[in-house]
Amino acid sequence: VLCSCITYSCLKWVMLFIFSKTSGRFEDVSGSSSETEEDEEQPVRRQEGNTDLPSEYWGIQKLAKYLKVNKKYTEIARCGALALWSCSKSTKNKEAIRKAGGIPLLARWLKCSHVDILTPVVGTLQECASEPSYRLAIRTEGMIESLVKNLSSEYEELQMHCASAIFKCAEDKETRDLVRQHGGLQPLSVLLGNSENKQLLAAVTGAIWKCAISGENVSKFQEYKAVEALVGLLTDQPEEVLVNIAGALGECCQEPINRTIIRKCGGIPPLVKLLAGTDQALLVNVTKAVGACASEPENMMIIDHLDGVRLLWSLLKNPNPDVQANAAWAICPCIENAKDAGEMVRSFVGGLELIVNLLKSKNKEVLASVCAAITNIAKDEENLAVLTDHGVIPLLSKLANTNNDKLRRHLAEAISHCCMWGSNRVAFGETKAIAPLVRYLKSKDPSVHRATAQALYQLSEDPNNCITMHENGVVKLLLAMVGSTDETLQEAAAGCIANIRRLALAAEKAKYG
């Protein structure tokens, strides 16, 4: 009878907390509940100094006590876990569960073998894993091993919640490493075969996507034939699943062999087809995947044949800056690997004007990616002439005062290539680009040094630019780089100093006859 009363009381708690989702408050029902002797001896009290804690803390703290029972009271724990799961969908309640000491209790029950308890426990964890503090706790409390273990459960709902928790937690590199170390990549790959359960598939593909951010994991997924399985799922899937698959393939393309596998498995046509979609998250991931594939010339032929480059170019008009940036990054390898890149770019009516106008964006990633695209476009003289007519020089110069090293590198490369037409070198000097570029040499990023030295070398072909560089202390900075082991940096630095020295000698000769 006592057990029945306790169970009934716990179920009342479940109903109460579900009700609290809509009422926004907690009620004290302790008077009508049958508590264990331990609970009666240690009642929940509002401790001194903590009276400012929100009401949900006190309700959840009392609820969390149901998880403190030993293993013979599993039904009590199950009801407590169910109630916590219901509460955990609220951001405030997630914090209240953490403050009430819920994390160690969830970690303890995560090791049990009862699926009726495991499911709400993992369900609570996957809801709470959206918060960084929970992701850290899940990792440090050793819960990743248990989540991996239960990926092989015979219960699909439990598998789904475990995969979803890994999906959220694998934002962090340490967690991605733990998933691999505990053998979680193989069961995730195996679960791709269960394509009928769309909720499970969404969780699994999400977990694979985030885990694949680490290169070591990509090698394992390749071993487990996950790339082939992902390509096979590219059609007739919900958008939620397609977002994750595209994200996973984009990361797997870090390995050149996977770019070949995607082509051989027929993955490029469905990926290009997805570029015509409207879902923003899907477009962000698909543009990255297509761009990665385009770095292989054989893949680029297929992308071009399917009009994929035109689709990427049209996405530069998308209002989402993440889509714009990824589309611009994807265009870079397309230009590099196209047979007649210059003609291809010119075939896009209004395309060059569009790319120049994106230099007015406020988004640093968009600006860096557009500068990279301009670097590739400017390799064709005719296209560089058109870019110049559309005002690319003053827009590039206007961006020069930036501390963002990624933007600095690609901006310097764009300036370097744009110097190759007409009076552009002079124009960069007139639009005040020289002095900010000299400051780039103080960056700690070697790739910024290389790009900047090359740009300064090109700009130093104009005498007035040499004077500005010298006035801003460029010689001392470049002299330190002449001895670099990077031959490109070494030659560019030496070439720029030589041009400045040559001008100085000419001026001296003119002065003294």
Short mmCIF file of C-alpha atoms in Angstrom, two decimals:
data_model
loop_
_atom_site.label_atom_id
_atom_site.label_comp_id
_atom_site.label_asym_id
_atom_site.label_seq_id
_atom_site.Cartn_x
_atom_site.Cartn_y
_atom_site.Cartn_z
CA VAL A 1 0.00 0.00 0.00
CA LEU A 2 2.87 2.36 0.90
CA CYS A 3 4.53 1.75 -2.48
CA SER A 4 1.26 2.47 -4.25
CA CYS A 5 0.88 5.73 -2.33
CA ILE A 6 4.44 6.76 -3.16
CA THR A 7 3.92 5.95 -6.84
CA TYR A 8 0.66 7.86 -6.87
CA SER A 9 2.38 10.81 -5.17
CA CYS A 10 5.18 10.80 -7.77
CA LEU A 11 2.69 10.71 -10.60
CA LYS A 12 0.97 13.67 -8.97
CA TRP A 13 4.30 15.44 -9.18
CA VAL A 14 4.51 14.61 -12.87
CA MET A 15 1.07 16.09 -13.45
CA LEU A 16 1.91 19.11 -11.30
CA PHE A 17 5.07 19.89 -13.21
CA ILE A 18 3.41 19.40 -16.57
CA PHE A 19 0.74 21.81 -15.34
CA SER A 20 3.46 24.24 -14.21
CA LYS A 21 4.58 24.47 -17.85
CA THR A 22 1.43 26.39 -18.62
CA SER A 23 0.75 28.05 -15.26
CA GLY A 24 4.34 29.24 -14.83
CA ARG A 25 4.41 28.47 -11.07
CA PHE A 26 5.01 25.67 -8.59
CA GLU A 27 2.67 24.62 -5.83
CA ASP A 28 3.63 22.98 -2.54
CA VAL A 29 1.86 19.63 -2.38
CA SER A 30 4.06 18.17 0.34
CA GLY A 31 1.09 18.00 2.65
CA SER A 32 -0.69 15.51 0.40
CA SER A 33 2.36 13.43 -0.50
CA SER A 34 3.68 10.34 1.24
CA GLU A 35 7.41 10.90 1.73
CA THR A 36 10.08 8.45 2.88
CA GLU A 37 11.43 8.69 6.43
CA GLU A 38 14.65 10.23 5.07
CA ASP A 39 12.62 13.00 3.41
CA GLU A 40 10.73 13.69 6.62
CA GLU A 41 13.98 13.95 8.59
CA GLN A 42 15.55 16.30 6.02
CA PRO A 43 12.81 18.62 4.76
CA VAL A 44 13.53 21.06 1.97
CA ARG A 45 14.03 24.49 3.53
CA ARG A 46 14.78 27.87 2.05
CA GLN A 47 18.27 28.34 3.45
CA GLU A 48 19.31 31.67 4.92
CA GLY A 49 20.96 33.90 2.37
CA ASN A 50 19.24 32.11 -0.51
CA THR A 51 15.80 33.66 -0.26
CA ASP A 52 16.32 35.37 -3.59
CA LEU A 53 16.35 32.07 -5.46
CA PRO A 54 13.39 31.68 -7.86
CA SER A 55 10.40 29.54 -6.88
CA GLU A 56 11.18 26.91 -9.53
CA TYR A 57 14.43 26.13 -7.67
CA TRP A 58 12.57 25.01 -4.55
CA GLY A 59 10.05 22.90 -6.46
CA ILE A 60 12.73 21.19 -8.55
CA GLN A 61 15.00 20.68 -5.52
CA LYS A 62 12.22 18.73 -3.85
CA LEU A 63 11.55 16.84 -7.06
CA ALA A 64 15.24 15.96 -7.45
CA LYS A 65 15.08 14.16 -4.09
CA TYR A 66 13.14 11.40 -5.81
CA LEU A 67 16.32 10.53 -7.69
CA LYS A 68 18.23 10.08 -4.40
CA VAL A 69 16.49 6.80 -3.58
CA ASN A 70 18.50 3.55 -3.85
CA LYS A 71 18.03 1.02 -6.65
CA LYS A 72 15.17 -0.88 -5.09
CA TYR A 73 12.90 2.18 -5.40
CA THR A 74 13.25 2.40 -9.17
CA GLU A 75 9.62 3.37 -9.72
CA ILE A 76 10.09 6.47 -7.54
CA ALA A 77 13.21 7.39 -9.51
CA ARG A 78 11.41 6.79 -12.80
CA CYS A 79 8.61 9.18 -11.87
CA GLY A 80 11.10 11.79 -10.67
CA ALA A 81 13.04 11.50 -13.91
CA LEU A 82 9.86 11.82 -15.97
CA ALA A 83 8.92 14.99 -14.11
CA LEU A 84 12.41 16.47 -14.53
CA TRP A 85 12.29 15.62 -18.22
CA SER A 86 9.04 17.53 -18.58
CA CYS A 87 10.50 20.51 -16.73
CA SER A 88 13.80 20.50 -18.64
CA LYS A 89 12.29 22.03 -21.76
CA SER A 90 12.36 25.42 -20.01
CA THR A 91 15.64 27.37 -19.85
CA LYS A 92 14.90 28.59 -16.31
CA ASN A 93 14.16 25.06 -15.17
CA LYS A 94 17.42 23.75 -16.63
CA GLU A 95 19.27 26.17 -14.40
CA ALA A 96 17.07 25.22 -11.44
CA ILE A 97 17.81 21.51 -11.99
CA ARG A 98 21.53 22.27 -12.03
CA LYS A 99 21.37 24.37 -8.84
CA ALA A 100 19.32 21.68 -7.12
CA GLY A 101 22.16 19.18 -7.66
CA GLY A 102 20.37 17.28 -10.40
CA ILE A 103 23.42 16.59 -12.60
CA PRO A 104 25.20 14.07 -10.32
CA LEU A 105 21.88 12.32 -9.71
CA LEU A 106 21.22 12.02 -13.45
CA ALA A 107 24.78 10.74 -13.91
CA ARG A 108 24.18 8.05 -11.29
CA TRP A 109 20.95 6.78 -12.86
CA LEU A 110 22.51 6.89 -16.33
CA LYS A 111 24.49 3.80 -15.31
CA CYS A 112 21.43 1.73 -14.45
CA SER A 113 20.05 -0.96 -16.73
CA HIS A 114 16.34 -0.08 -16.53
CA VAL A 115 15.24 1.39 -19.84
CA ASP A 116 12.16 2.96 -18.18
CA ILE A 117 14.51 5.11 -16.10
CA LEU A 118 17.26 5.52 -18.68
CA THR A 119 14.91 7.02 -21.27
CA PRO A 120 13.70 10.00 -19.19
CA VAL A 121 17.18 10.46 -17.68
CA VAL A 122 18.79 10.68 -21.15
CA GLY A 123 15.81 12.71 -22.37
CA THR A 124 16.49 15.25 -19.62
CA LEU A 125 20.20 15.34 -20.43
CA GLN A 126 19.64 15.88 -24.15
CA GLU A 127 17.25 18.74 -23.40
CA CYS A 128 19.72 20.34 -20.99
CA ALA A 129 22.74 19.79 -23.27
CA SER A 130 21.81 22.95 -25.16
CA GLU A 131 23.42 24.81 -22.22
CA PRO A 132 27.28 25.01 -22.13
CA SER A 133 27.37 24.33 -18.37
CA TYR A 134 25.55 21.02 -18.89
CA ARG A 135 27.79 20.00 -21.78
CA LEU A 136 30.81 20.52 -19.55
CA ALA A 137 29.19 18.54 -16.72
CA ILE A 138 28.16 15.69 -19.03
CA ARG A 139 31.78 15.40 -20.11
CA THR A 140 33.43 15.78 -16.70
CA GLU A 141 30.97 13.49 -14.89
CA GLY A 142 31.90 10.67 -17.29
CA MET A 143 28.46 10.47 -18.91
CA ILE A 144 29.70 10.27 -22.52
CA GLU A 145 30.72 6.63 -22.04
CA SER A 146 27.21 5.71 -20.88
CA LEU A 147 25.59 7.62 -23.76
CA VAL A 148 27.83 5.77 -26.23
CA LYS A 149 27.04 2.43 -24.60
CA ASN A 150 23.30 2.98 -24.97
CA LEU A 151 23.60 3.76 -28.68
CA SER A 152 23.61 -0.02 -29.03
CA SER A 153 20.41 -0.45 -27.02
CA GLU A 154 17.54 -2.41 -28.55
CA TYR A 155 15.21 0.49 -27.75
CA GLU A 156 15.06 3.09 -30.53
CA GLU A 157 13.74 5.89 -28.33
CA LEU A 158 16.70 5.51 -25.99
CA GLN A 159 19.09 5.38 -28.96
CA MET A 160 17.54 8.54 -30.32
CA HIS A 161 17.94 10.51 -27.08
CA CYS A 162 21.55 9.31 -26.67
CA ALA A 163 22.39 10.38 -30.23
CA SER A 164 20.64 13.72 -29.69
CA ALA A 165 22.64 14.33 -26.50
CA ILE A 166 25.88 13.54 -28.37
CA PHE A 167 24.73 15.84 -31.21
CA LYS A 168 24.52 18.77 -28.79
CA CYS A 169 27.56 17.89 -26.67
CA ALA A 170 29.87 17.30 -29.65
CA GLU A 171 30.04 21.07 -30.19
CA ASP A 172 33.10 20.73 -27.93
CA LYS A 173 36.31 19.09 -29.18
CA GLU A 174 36.95 17.24 -25.92
CA THR A 175 33.57 15.55 -26.22
CA ARG A 176 34.19 14.62 -29.86
CA ASP A 177 37.41 12.93 -28.77
CA LEU A 178 35.65 11.06 -25.96
CA VAL A 179 32.97 9.75 -28.33
CA ARG A 180 35.72 8.30 -30.52
CA GLN A 181 37.72 6.94 -27.59
CA HIS A 182 34.69 5.16 -26.16
CA GLY A 183 33.89 3.58 -29.53
CA GLY A 184 30.84 5.66 -30.36
CA LEU A 185 31.55 6.35 -34.03
CA GLN A 186 30.85 2.81 -35.20
CA PRO A 187 27.36 2.46 -33.65
CA LEU A 188 26.47 5.90 -35.02
CA SER A 189 27.51 4.71 -38.49
CA VAL A 190 25.51 1.51 -38.09
CA LEU A 191 22.39 3.46 -37.08
CA LEU A 192 22.40 5.19 -40.48
CA GLY A 193 20.91 1.94 -41.76
CA ASN A 194 17.72 2.60 -39.79
CA SER A 195 16.31 5.14 -42.24
CA GLU A 196 12.62 4.51 -41.44
CA ASN A 197 12.72 6.16 -38.01
CA LYS A 198 13.15 9.82 -39.02
CA GLN A 199 13.56 11.14 -35.45
CA LEU A 200 16.35 8.65 -34.80
CA LEU A 201 17.92 9.41 -38.18
CA ALA A 202 17.88 13.16 -37.48
CA ALA A 203 19.64 12.63 -34.14
CA VAL A 204 22.21 10.20 -35.57
CA THR A 205 23.08 12.33 -38.61
CA GLY A 206 23.38 15.35 -36.32
CA ALA A 207 25.77 13.49 -34.02
CA ILE A 208 27.86 12.35 -37.01
CA TRP A 209 27.97 15.90 -38.37
CA LYS A 210 29.31 17.40 -35.15
CA CYS A 211 31.71 14.52 -34.47
CA ALA A 212 33.11 14.88 -38.02
CA ILE A 213 34.38 18.37 -37.19
CA SER A 214 37.43 16.55 -35.78
CA GLY A 215 39.70 15.13 -38.49
CA GLU A 216 40.52 12.01 -36.46
CA ASN A 217 36.82 11.15 -36.42
CA VAL A 218 36.52 11.66 -40.18
CA SER A 219 39.11 8.92 -40.73
CA LYS A 220 37.05 6.56 -38.57
CA PHE A 221 33.81 7.39 -40.37
CA GLN A 222 35.59 6.64 -43.63
CA GLU A 223 36.61 3.26 -42.22
CA TYR A 224 33.00 2.52 -41.22
CA LYS A 225 31.66 3.47 -44.69
CA ALA A 226 29.61 6.33 -43.21
CA VAL A 227 30.18 8.63 -46.20
CA GLU A 228 28.62 6.13 -48.61
CA ALA A 229 25.66 5.69 -46.25
CA LEU A 230 25.18 9.47 -45.92
CA VAL A 231 25.20 9.93 -49.71
CA GLY A 232 22.58 7.20 -49.99
CA LEU A 233 20.29 9.22 -47.70
CA LEU A 234 20.45 12.47 -49.71
CA THR A 235 17.03 12.06 -51.30
CA ASP A 236 13.48 11.83 -49.91
CA GLN A 237 14.40 12.93 -46.39
CA PRO A 238 12.96 15.63 -44.10
CA GLU A 239 14.86 18.93 -44.21
CA GLU A 240 16.06 18.39 -40.63
CA VAL A 241 17.85 15.22 -41.74
CA LEU A 242 19.17 16.80 -44.96
CA VAL A 243 20.67 19.72 -42.98
CA ASN A 244 22.65 17.25 -40.87
CA ILE A 245 23.70 15.06 -43.81
CA ALA A 246 24.96 18.07 -45.77
CA GLY A 247 26.79 19.28 -42.68
CA ALA A 248 28.38 15.86 -42.16
CA LEU A 249 29.46 15.56 -45.81
CA GLY A 250 30.93 19.06 -45.72
CA GLU A 251 33.10 18.07 -42.75
CA CYS A 252 34.00 14.66 -44.19
CA CYS A 253 35.32 16.42 -47.30
CA GLN A 254 38.31 17.47 -45.20
CA GLU A 255 39.77 14.18 -46.47
CA PRO A 256 40.39 14.27 -50.26
CA ILE A 257 39.42 10.60 -50.60
CA ASN A 258 35.92 11.38 -49.34
CA ARG A 259 35.45 13.97 -52.08
CA THR A 260 36.14 11.17 -54.55
CA ILE A 261 33.81 8.79 -52.71
CA ILE A 262 30.96 11.31 -52.88
CA ARG A 263 31.42 11.59 -56.66
CA LYS A 264 31.64 7.83 -57.22
CA CYS A 265 28.53 7.25 -55.10
CA GLY A 266 26.56 9.75 -57.19
CA GLY A 267 26.37 12.34 -54.42
CA ILE A 268 27.13 15.50 -56.39
CA PRO A 269 23.85 15.81 -58.37
CA PRO A 270 21.60 15.63 -55.25
CA LEU A 271 23.88 18.09 -53.42
CA VAL A 272 23.72 20.58 -56.32
CA LYS A 273 19.95 20.14 -56.49
CA LEU A 274 19.70 21.20 -52.84
CA LEU A 275 21.29 24.55 -53.73
CA ALA A 276 17.94 25.54 -55.20
CA GLY A 277 16.20 25.14 -51.84
CA THR A 278 15.02 27.84 -49.43
CA ASP A 279 15.83 26.44 -45.96
CA GLN A 280 18.58 28.68 -44.61
CA ALA A 281 20.30 26.09 -42.40
CA LEU A 282 20.32 23.61 -45.29
CA LEU A 283 21.77 26.20 -47.69
CA VAL A 284 24.57 27.05 -45.23
CA ASN A 285 25.65 23.40 -45.09
CA VAL A 286 25.08 22.50 -48.75
CA THR A 287 27.14 25.43 -50.03
CA LYS A 288 30.03 24.28 -47.84
CA ALA A 289 29.73 20.68 -49.06
CA VAL A 290 29.53 21.65 -52.74
CA GLY A 291 32.47 24.03 -52.34
CA ALA A 292 34.56 21.28 -50.72
CA CYS A 293 33.69 18.87 -53.54
CA ALA A 294 34.63 21.51 -56.16
CA SER A 295 38.27 21.40 -55.05
CA GLU A 296 38.55 18.20 -57.12
CA PRO A 297 38.66 18.99 -60.90
CA GLU A 298 36.57 15.92 -61.81
CA ASN A 299 33.90 16.96 -59.33
CA MET A 300 33.98 20.52 -60.66
CA MET A 301 33.17 19.29 -64.16
CA ILE A 302 29.96 17.71 -62.83
CA ILE A 303 29.08 20.79 -60.74
CA ASP A 304 29.56 23.07 -63.75
CA HIS A 305 27.55 20.76 -66.02
CA LEU A 306 24.66 20.85 -63.53
CA ASP A 307 24.80 24.68 -63.45
CA GLY A 308 25.96 24.51 -59.83
CA VAL A 309 28.23 27.56 -60.06
CA ARG A 310 25.33 29.71 -61.27
CA LEU A 311 23.25 28.49 -58.32
CA LEU A 312 26.09 29.34 -55.91
CA TRP A 313 26.40 32.80 -57.46
CA SER A 314 22.68 33.41 -57.09
CA LEU A 315 22.99 32.61 -53.36
CA LEU A 316 25.19 35.69 -52.96
CA LYS A 317 21.85 37.55 -53.07
CA ASN A 318 20.52 35.55 -50.11
CA PRO A 319 19.72 37.79 -47.11
CA ASN A 320 21.43 35.39 -44.69
CA PRO A 321 25.11 36.40 -44.26
CA ASP A 322 26.11 32.80 -43.44
CA VAL A 323 24.67 31.64 -46.77
CA GLN A 324 26.39 34.54 -48.57
CA ALA A 325 29.75 33.75 -46.99
CA ASN A 326 29.62 30.01 -47.66
CA ALA A 327 28.50 30.62 -51.25
CA ALA A 328 31.46 32.97 -51.79
CA TRP A 329 33.89 30.47 -50.23
CA ALA A 330 32.44 27.75 -52.49
CA ILE A 331 32.87 29.92 -55.59
CA CYS A 332 36.64 30.11 -54.96
CA PRO A 333 37.49 26.44 -55.74
CA CYS A 334 34.95 26.53 -58.57
CA ILE A 335 36.94 29.32 -60.28
CA GLU A 336 40.26 27.64 -59.50
CA ASN A 337 39.22 24.34 -61.08
CA ALA A 338 37.01 25.47 -63.98
CA LYS A 339 38.40 24.89 -67.49
CA ASP A 340 37.70 28.44 -68.67
CA ALA A 341 37.08 30.29 -65.42
CA GLY A 342 37.24 33.77 -66.93
CA GLU A 343 34.56 33.08 -69.50
CA MET A 344 32.42 31.23 -66.93
CA VAL A 345 32.45 34.23 -64.58
CA ARG A 346 31.63 36.66 -67.41
CA SER A 347 28.64 34.53 -68.36
CA PHE A 348 26.87 35.50 -65.12
CA VAL A 349 25.05 38.71 -66.03
CA GLY A 350 25.54 41.24 -63.24
CA GLY A 351 27.68 38.75 -61.31
CA LEU A 352 30.79 40.92 -60.96
CA GLU A 353 28.81 43.95 -59.86
CA LEU A 354 27.06 41.78 -57.28
CA ILE A 355 30.34 40.51 -55.81
CA VAL A 356 31.82 44.03 -55.62
CA ASN A 357 28.72 45.36 -53.83
CA LEU A 358 29.11 42.67 -51.16
CA LEU A 359 32.26 44.52 -50.03
CA LYS A 360 29.79 46.90 -48.35
CA SER A 361 28.65 44.12 -45.99
CA LYS A 362 29.06 44.56 -42.22
CA ASN A 363 29.74 40.86 -41.71
CA LYS A 364 33.46 40.00 -41.38
CA GLU A 365 33.05 36.45 -42.71
CA VAL A 366 31.20 37.73 -45.79
CA LEU A 367 33.92 40.29 -46.38
CA ALA A 368 36.74 37.71 -46.04
CA SER A 369 35.02 35.26 -48.38
CA VAL A 370 34.23 37.94 -50.98
CA CYS A 371 37.86 39.13 -50.90
CA ALA A 372 38.93 35.52 -51.51
CA ALA A 373 36.53 35.29 -54.45
CA ILE A 374 37.84 38.59 -55.88
CA THR A 375 41.40 37.23 -55.60
CA ASN A 376 40.41 34.35 -57.88
CA ILE A 377 38.33 36.45 -60.26
CA ALA A 378 41.13 39.04 -60.64
CA LYS A 379 43.48 36.40 -62.09
CA ASP A 380 41.62 36.99 -65.37
CA GLU A 381 42.64 40.39 -66.78
CA GLU A 382 39.34 41.09 -68.51
CA ASN A 383 37.36 40.36 -65.35
CA LEU A 384 39.77 42.49 -63.30
CA ALA A 385 39.09 45.39 -65.65
CA VAL A 386 35.34 44.98 -65.05
CA LEU A 387 35.86 44.78 -61.26
CA THR A 388 37.86 48.01 -61.46
CA ASP A 389 35.09 49.74 -63.42
CA HIS A 390 32.63 48.72 -60.69
CA GLY A 391 34.75 50.50 -58.04
CA VAL A 392 36.49 47.58 -56.36
CA ILE A 393 39.63 49.63 -55.45
CA PRO A 394 38.09 52.23 -53.07
CA LEU A 395 35.91 49.53 -51.47
CA LEU A 396 38.91 47.31 -50.76
CA SER A 397 40.86 50.29 -49.41
CA LYS A 398 37.99 51.22 -47.10
CA LEU A 399 38.27 47.77 -45.46
CA ALA A 400 42.00 48.10 -44.75
CA ASN A 401 41.58 49.41 -41.19
CA THR A 402 40.67 46.06 -39.64
CA ASN A 403 42.15 43.96 -36.83
CA ASN A 404 40.53 40.73 -38.06
CA ASP A 405 43.40 38.52 -39.26
CA LYS A 406 41.22 36.35 -41.50
CA LEU A 407 39.93 39.44 -43.30
CA ARG A 408 43.42 40.96 -43.36
CA ARG A 409 44.88 37.94 -45.12
CA HIS A 410 42.24 37.71 -47.86
CA LEU A 411 42.03 41.48 -48.28
CA ALA A 412 45.81 41.69 -48.79
CA GLU A 413 45.63 38.88 -51.36
CA ALA A 414 42.82 40.69 -53.21
CA ILE A 415 44.78 43.95 -53.22
CA SER A 416 47.87 42.13 -54.51
CA HIS A 417 46.01 40.69 -57.51
CA CYS A 418 44.05 43.86 -58.22
CA CYS A 419 47.35 45.76 -58.65
CA MET A 420 47.82 44.02 -61.99
CA TRP A 421 45.50 46.32 -63.97
CA GLY A 422 45.92 49.88 -65.19
CA SER A 423 46.62 52.48 -62.53
CA ASN A 424 45.21 50.41 -59.67
CA ARG A 425 48.50 50.59 -57.74
CA VAL A 426 48.30 54.36 -57.76
CA ALA A 427 44.59 54.24 -56.84
CA PHE A 428 45.31 52.14 -53.72
CA GLY A 429 47.80 54.79 -52.58
CA GLU A 430 45.33 57.61 -53.24
CA THR A 431 42.59 55.81 -51.28
CA LYS A 432 44.85 55.45 -48.20
CA ALA A 433 45.33 51.67 -48.22
CA ILE A 434 49.13 51.67 -47.71
CA ALA A 435 49.60 52.68 -44.04
CA PRO A 436 47.01 50.17 -42.67
CA LEU A 437 48.64 47.39 -44.74
CA VAL A 438 52.04 48.10 -43.19
CA ARG A 439 50.50 47.53 -39.75
CA TYR A 440 49.42 44.05 -40.85
CA LEU A 441 53.11 43.04 -40.63
CA LYS A 442 52.79 43.29 -36.82
CA SER A 443 50.18 40.52 -36.81
CA LYS A 444 51.05 37.20 -35.15
CA ASP A 445 49.60 35.21 -38.08
CA PRO A 446 52.30 34.09 -40.59
CA SER A 447 49.70 33.80 -43.38
CA VAL A 448 48.90 37.50 -42.91
CA HIS A 449 52.62 38.32 -43.20
CA ARG A 450 52.91 36.43 -46.48
CA ALA A 451 49.81 37.98 -48.09
CA THR A 452 50.72 41.48 -46.88
CA ALA A 453 54.33 41.26 -48.11
CA GLN A 454 53.09 40.21 -51.55
CA ALA A 455 50.61 43.12 -51.62
CA LEU A 456 53.27 45.63 -50.52
CA TYR A 457 55.67 44.31 -53.14
CA GLN A 458 53.09 44.93 -55.88
CA LEU A 459 52.21 48.36 -54.48
CA SER A 460 55.89 49.33 -54.22
CA GLU A 461 56.07 49.51 -58.02
CA ASP A 462 54.59 53.01 -57.57
CA PRO A 463 57.07 55.61 -56.22
CA ASN A 464 54.53 57.47 -54.08
CA ASN A 465 53.53 54.22 -52.38
CA CYS A 466 57.19 53.54 -51.58
CA ILE A 467 57.43 56.92 -49.83
CA THR A 468 54.30 56.19 -47.76
CA MET A 469 55.60 52.73 -46.81
CA HIS A 470 58.97 54.14 -45.75
CA GLU A 471 57.31 56.84 -43.64
CA ASN A 472 55.31 54.13 -41.84
CA GLY A 473 58.40 52.10 -40.93
CA VAL A 474 57.95 49.24 -43.40
CA VAL A 475 61.68 48.59 -43.98
CA LYS A 476 62.43 47.52 -40.41
CA LEU A 477 59.42 45.19 -40.38
CA LEU A 478 60.28 43.63 -43.75
CA LEU A 479 63.96 43.18 -42.90
CA ALA A 480 62.95 40.79 -40.13
CA MET A 481 61.08 38.73 -42.71
CA VAL A 482 63.80 38.54 -45.35
CA GLY A 483 65.34 35.69 -43.37
CA SER A 484 62.05 33.75 -43.17
CA THR A 485 61.98 30.04 -44.06
CA ASP A 486 58.84 30.82 -46.10
CA GLU A 487 60.35 31.49 -49.53
CA THR A 488 57.29 33.35 -50.82
CA LEU A 489 57.38 35.73 -47.85
CA GLN A 490 61.16 36.05 -48.12
CA GLU A 491 61.09 37.00 -51.82
CA ALA A 492 58.19 39.44 -51.47
CA ALA A 493 59.83 41.20 -48.50
CA ALA A 494 63.17 41.45 -50.32
CA GLY A 495 61.46 42.67 -53.51
CA CYS A 496 59.61 45.43 -51.67
CA ILE A 497 62.77 46.61 -49.87
CA ALA A 498 64.64 46.59 -53.21
CA ASN A 499 62.00 48.83 -54.80
CA ILE A 500 62.12 51.27 -51.88
CA ARG A 501 65.94 51.29 -52.00
CA ARG A 502 65.96 51.82 -55.75
CA LEU A 503 63.69 54.87 -55.35
CA ALA A 504 65.89 56.25 -52.58
CA LEU A 505 69.03 55.89 -54.73
CA ALA A 506 67.29 57.57 -57.68
CA ALA A 507 66.23 60.47 -55.44
CA GLU A 508 69.75 60.82 -54.04
CA LYS A 509 71.25 60.83 -57.53
CA ALA A 510 68.81 63.46 -58.70
CA LYS A 511 69.57 65.61 -55.63
CA TYR A 512 73.35 65.58 -56.03
CA GLY A 513 73.47 65.30 -59.82
#
